[in-house]
Tab-separated table of C-alpha atoms in Angstrom:
chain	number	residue	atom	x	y	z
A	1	UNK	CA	-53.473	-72.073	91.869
A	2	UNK	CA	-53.498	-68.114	92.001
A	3	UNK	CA	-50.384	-66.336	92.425
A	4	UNK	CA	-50.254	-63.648	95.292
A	5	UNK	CA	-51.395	-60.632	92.975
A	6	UNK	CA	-54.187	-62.196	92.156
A	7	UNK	CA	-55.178	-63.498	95.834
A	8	UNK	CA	-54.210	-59.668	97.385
A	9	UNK	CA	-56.892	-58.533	94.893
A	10	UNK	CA	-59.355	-60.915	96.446
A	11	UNK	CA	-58.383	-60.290	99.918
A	12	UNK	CA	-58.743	-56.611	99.400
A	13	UNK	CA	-61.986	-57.055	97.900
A	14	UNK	CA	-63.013	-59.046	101.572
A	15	UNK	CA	-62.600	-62.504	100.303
A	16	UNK	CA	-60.890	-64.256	103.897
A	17	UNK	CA	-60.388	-67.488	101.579
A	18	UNK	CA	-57.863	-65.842	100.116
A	19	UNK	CA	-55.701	-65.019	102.891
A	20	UNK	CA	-56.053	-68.365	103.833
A	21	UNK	CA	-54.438	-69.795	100.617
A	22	UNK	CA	-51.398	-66.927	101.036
A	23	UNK	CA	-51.126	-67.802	104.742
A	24	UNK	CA	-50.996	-71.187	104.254
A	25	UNK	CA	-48.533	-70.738	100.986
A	26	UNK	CA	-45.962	-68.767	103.743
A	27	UNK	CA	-46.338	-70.141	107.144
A	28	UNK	CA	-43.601	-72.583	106.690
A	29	UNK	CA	-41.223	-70.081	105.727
A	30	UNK	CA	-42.238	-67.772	108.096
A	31	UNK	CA	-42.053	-69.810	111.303
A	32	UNK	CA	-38.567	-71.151	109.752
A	33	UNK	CA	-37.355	-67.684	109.275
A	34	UNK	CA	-38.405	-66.705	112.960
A	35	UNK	CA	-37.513	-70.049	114.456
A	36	UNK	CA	-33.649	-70.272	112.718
A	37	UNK	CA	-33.241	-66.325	114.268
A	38	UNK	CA	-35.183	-67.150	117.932
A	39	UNK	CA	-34.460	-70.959	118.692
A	40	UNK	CA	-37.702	-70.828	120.303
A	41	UNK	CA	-40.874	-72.574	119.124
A	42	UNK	CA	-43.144	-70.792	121.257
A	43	UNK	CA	-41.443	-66.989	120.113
A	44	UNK	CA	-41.628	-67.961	116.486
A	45	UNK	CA	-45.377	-69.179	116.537
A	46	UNK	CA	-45.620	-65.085	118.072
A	47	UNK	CA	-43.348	-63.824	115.609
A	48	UNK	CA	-45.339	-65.974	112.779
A	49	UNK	CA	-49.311	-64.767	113.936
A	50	UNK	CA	-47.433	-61.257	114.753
A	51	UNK	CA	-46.290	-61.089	110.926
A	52	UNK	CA	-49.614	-61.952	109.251
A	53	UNK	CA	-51.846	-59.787	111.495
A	54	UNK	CA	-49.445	-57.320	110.451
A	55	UNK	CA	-49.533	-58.602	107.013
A	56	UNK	CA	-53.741	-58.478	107.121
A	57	UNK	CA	-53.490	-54.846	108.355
A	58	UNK	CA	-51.401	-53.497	106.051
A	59	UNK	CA	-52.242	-55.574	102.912
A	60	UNK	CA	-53.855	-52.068	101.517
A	61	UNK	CA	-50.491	-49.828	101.635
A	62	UNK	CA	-48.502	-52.961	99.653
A	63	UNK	CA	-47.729	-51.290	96.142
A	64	UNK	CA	-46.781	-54.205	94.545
A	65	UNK	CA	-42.936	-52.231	93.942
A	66	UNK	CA	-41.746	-55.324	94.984
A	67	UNK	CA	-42.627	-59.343	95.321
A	68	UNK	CA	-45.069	-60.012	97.744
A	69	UNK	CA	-42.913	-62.415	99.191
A	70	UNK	CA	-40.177	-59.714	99.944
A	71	UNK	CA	-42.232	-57.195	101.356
A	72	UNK	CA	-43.858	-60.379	103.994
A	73	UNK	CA	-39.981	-61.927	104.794
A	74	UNK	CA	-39.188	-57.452	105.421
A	75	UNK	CA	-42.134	-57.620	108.084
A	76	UNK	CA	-40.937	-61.112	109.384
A	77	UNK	CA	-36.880	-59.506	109.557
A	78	UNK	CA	-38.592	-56.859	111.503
A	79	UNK	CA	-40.646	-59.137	113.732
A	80	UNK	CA	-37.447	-61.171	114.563
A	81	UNK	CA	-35.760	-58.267	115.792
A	82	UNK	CA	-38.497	-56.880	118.027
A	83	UNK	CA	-38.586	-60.367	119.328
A	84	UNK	CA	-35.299	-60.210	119.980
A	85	UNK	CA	-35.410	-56.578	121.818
A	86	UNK	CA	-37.861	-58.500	124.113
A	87	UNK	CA	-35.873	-61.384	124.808
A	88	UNK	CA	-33.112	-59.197	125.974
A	89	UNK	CA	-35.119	-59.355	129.304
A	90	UNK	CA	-35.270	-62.687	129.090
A	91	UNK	CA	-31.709	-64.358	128.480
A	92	UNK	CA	-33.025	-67.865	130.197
A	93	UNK	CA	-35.496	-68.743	127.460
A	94	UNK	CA	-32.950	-69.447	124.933
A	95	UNK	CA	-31.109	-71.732	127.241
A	96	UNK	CA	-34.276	-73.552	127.946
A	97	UNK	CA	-34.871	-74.080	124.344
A	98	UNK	CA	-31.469	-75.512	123.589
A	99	UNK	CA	-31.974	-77.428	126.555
A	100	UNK	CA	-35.495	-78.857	125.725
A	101	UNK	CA	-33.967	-79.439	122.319
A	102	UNK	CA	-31.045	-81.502	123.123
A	103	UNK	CA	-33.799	-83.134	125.355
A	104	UNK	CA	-36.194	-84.345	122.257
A	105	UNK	CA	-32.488	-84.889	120.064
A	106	UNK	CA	-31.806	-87.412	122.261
A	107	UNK	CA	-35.506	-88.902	122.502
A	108	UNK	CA	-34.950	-89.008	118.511
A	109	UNK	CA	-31.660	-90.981	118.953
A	110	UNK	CA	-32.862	-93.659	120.904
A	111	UNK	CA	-36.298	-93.812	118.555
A	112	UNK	CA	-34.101	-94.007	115.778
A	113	UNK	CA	-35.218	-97.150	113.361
A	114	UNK	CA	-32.193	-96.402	111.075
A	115	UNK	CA	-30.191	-99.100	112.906
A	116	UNK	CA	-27.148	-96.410	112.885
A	117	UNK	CA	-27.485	-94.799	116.514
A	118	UNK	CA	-23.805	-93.525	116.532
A	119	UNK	CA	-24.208	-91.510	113.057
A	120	UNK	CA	-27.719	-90.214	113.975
A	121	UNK	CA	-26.741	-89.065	117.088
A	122	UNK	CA	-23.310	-87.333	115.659
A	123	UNK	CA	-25.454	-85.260	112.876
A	124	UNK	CA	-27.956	-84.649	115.862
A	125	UNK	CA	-25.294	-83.357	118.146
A	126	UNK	CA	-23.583	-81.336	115.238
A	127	UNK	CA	-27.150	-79.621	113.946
A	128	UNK	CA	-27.619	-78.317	117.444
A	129	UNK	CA	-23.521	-76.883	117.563
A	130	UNK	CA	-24.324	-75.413	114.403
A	131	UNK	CA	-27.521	-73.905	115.458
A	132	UNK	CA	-26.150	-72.713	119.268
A	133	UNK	CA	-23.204	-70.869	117.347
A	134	UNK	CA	-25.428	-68.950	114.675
A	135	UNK	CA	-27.810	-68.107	117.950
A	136	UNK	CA	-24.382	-66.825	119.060
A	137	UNK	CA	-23.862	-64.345	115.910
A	138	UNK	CA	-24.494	-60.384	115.811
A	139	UNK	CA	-27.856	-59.537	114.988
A	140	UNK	CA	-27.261	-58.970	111.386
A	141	UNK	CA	-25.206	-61.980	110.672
A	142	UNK	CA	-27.619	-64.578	112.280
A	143	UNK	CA	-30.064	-62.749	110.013
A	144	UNK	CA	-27.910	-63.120	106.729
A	145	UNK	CA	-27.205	-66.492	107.410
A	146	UNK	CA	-30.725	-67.574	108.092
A	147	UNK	CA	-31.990	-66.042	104.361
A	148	UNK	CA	-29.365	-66.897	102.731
A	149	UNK	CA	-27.952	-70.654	104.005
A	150	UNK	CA	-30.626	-71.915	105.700
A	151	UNK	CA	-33.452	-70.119	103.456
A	152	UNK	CA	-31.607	-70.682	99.792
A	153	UNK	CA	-32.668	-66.910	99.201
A	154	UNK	CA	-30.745	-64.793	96.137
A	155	UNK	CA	-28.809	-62.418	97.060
A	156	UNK	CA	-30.931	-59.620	94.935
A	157	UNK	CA	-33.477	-60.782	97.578
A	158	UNK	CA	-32.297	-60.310	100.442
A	159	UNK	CA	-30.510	-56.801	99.492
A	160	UNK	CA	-34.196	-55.885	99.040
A	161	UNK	CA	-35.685	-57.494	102.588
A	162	UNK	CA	-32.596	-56.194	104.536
A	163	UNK	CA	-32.688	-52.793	102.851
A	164	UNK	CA	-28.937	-52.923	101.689
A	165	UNK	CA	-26.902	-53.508	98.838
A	166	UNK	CA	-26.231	-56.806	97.332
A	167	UNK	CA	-22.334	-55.808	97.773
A	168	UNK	CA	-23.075	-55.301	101.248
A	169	UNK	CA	-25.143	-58.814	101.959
A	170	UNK	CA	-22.033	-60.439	100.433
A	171	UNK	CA	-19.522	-58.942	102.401
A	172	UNK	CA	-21.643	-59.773	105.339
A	173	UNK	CA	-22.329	-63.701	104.117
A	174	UNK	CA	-18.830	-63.590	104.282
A	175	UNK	CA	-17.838	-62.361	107.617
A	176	UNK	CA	-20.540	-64.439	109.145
A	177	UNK	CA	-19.767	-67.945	107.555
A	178	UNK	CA	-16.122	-66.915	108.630
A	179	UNK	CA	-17.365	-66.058	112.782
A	180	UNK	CA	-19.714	-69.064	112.507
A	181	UNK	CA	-16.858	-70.874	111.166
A	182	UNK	CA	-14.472	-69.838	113.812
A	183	UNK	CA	-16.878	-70.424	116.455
A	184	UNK	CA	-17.505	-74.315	115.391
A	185	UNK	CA	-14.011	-74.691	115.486
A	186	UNK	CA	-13.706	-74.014	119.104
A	187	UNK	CA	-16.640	-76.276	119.884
């Protein structure tokens, strides 16, 4: 398998098989990204095909300075939050999307084969607490949260997506496990 130097060399060179392979290697973790910041499958597909037409436009002013990977999660951080400016307008399509998620949560309760109805539905219930009260975070703590605990990134990492220091991303882990923490005690 090539690694993304050596496909970005291809792709500049016109070969669309190669952006292809380095779609398909970061879709997943591009649509997670947008979906764990949006709650909306429909936004994050936009976000996602948003990020790699930009991603296709601008391959030719990446200067490698960085991982490939950081500069593409920096476009998809930037994506989420024009999303988000969007939404603003549109305060009813997150509700609907919690909604039509508790809706399939509980299709996948009663379709459960497990034999254990009462825990599946308890981590069911919990995962969509959990995901209602980071919806409910500042901007840039949802976003810390979502590279960091529900992305596994390193810290050096995000510093470089977010464009601040690795101090400063801990200090803001912090305060936002401690307001999602705070909020999931209330609930």
């Amino acid at each position: 398998m090539l690694d993304d130097l050596q496909l970005i060399k291809f792709i500049k060179e016109g070969r669309l098989e190669a952006f292809e392979a380095l779609m398909s290697k970061y879709k997943d973790r591009v649509y997670n990204i947008a979906f764990s910041f949006t709650a909306s499958r429909s936004e994050s597909g936009d976000i996602s095909q948003n990020v790699f037409l930009k991603v296709y436009s601008n391959l030719k002013s990446f200067e490698e300075k960085s991982a490939f990977s950081t500069w593409l999660y920096r476009i998809t951080v930037n994506e989420c939050y024009n999303g988000l400016k969007k939404r603003k307008n549109n305060i009813l399509s997150l509700d609907a999307e919690i909604n039509k998620d508790e809706n399939n949560c509980l299709k996948d309760i009663i379709e459960d084969k497990s034999g254990n109805i009462e825990e599946t539905a308890l981590s069911k219930e919990m995962q969509l607490k959990v995901r209602k009260a980071i919806l409910e975070l500042p901007d840039k703590y949802r976003m810390i949260i979502t590279l960091r605990d529900i992305e596994d990134m390193p810290y050096e990492q995000i510093s470089e997506i977010m464009k601040i220091s690795q101090n400063k991303v801990k200090i803001w882990i912090f305060r936002a496990r401690n307001k999602l923490r705070n909020k999931l005690k209330n609930i």
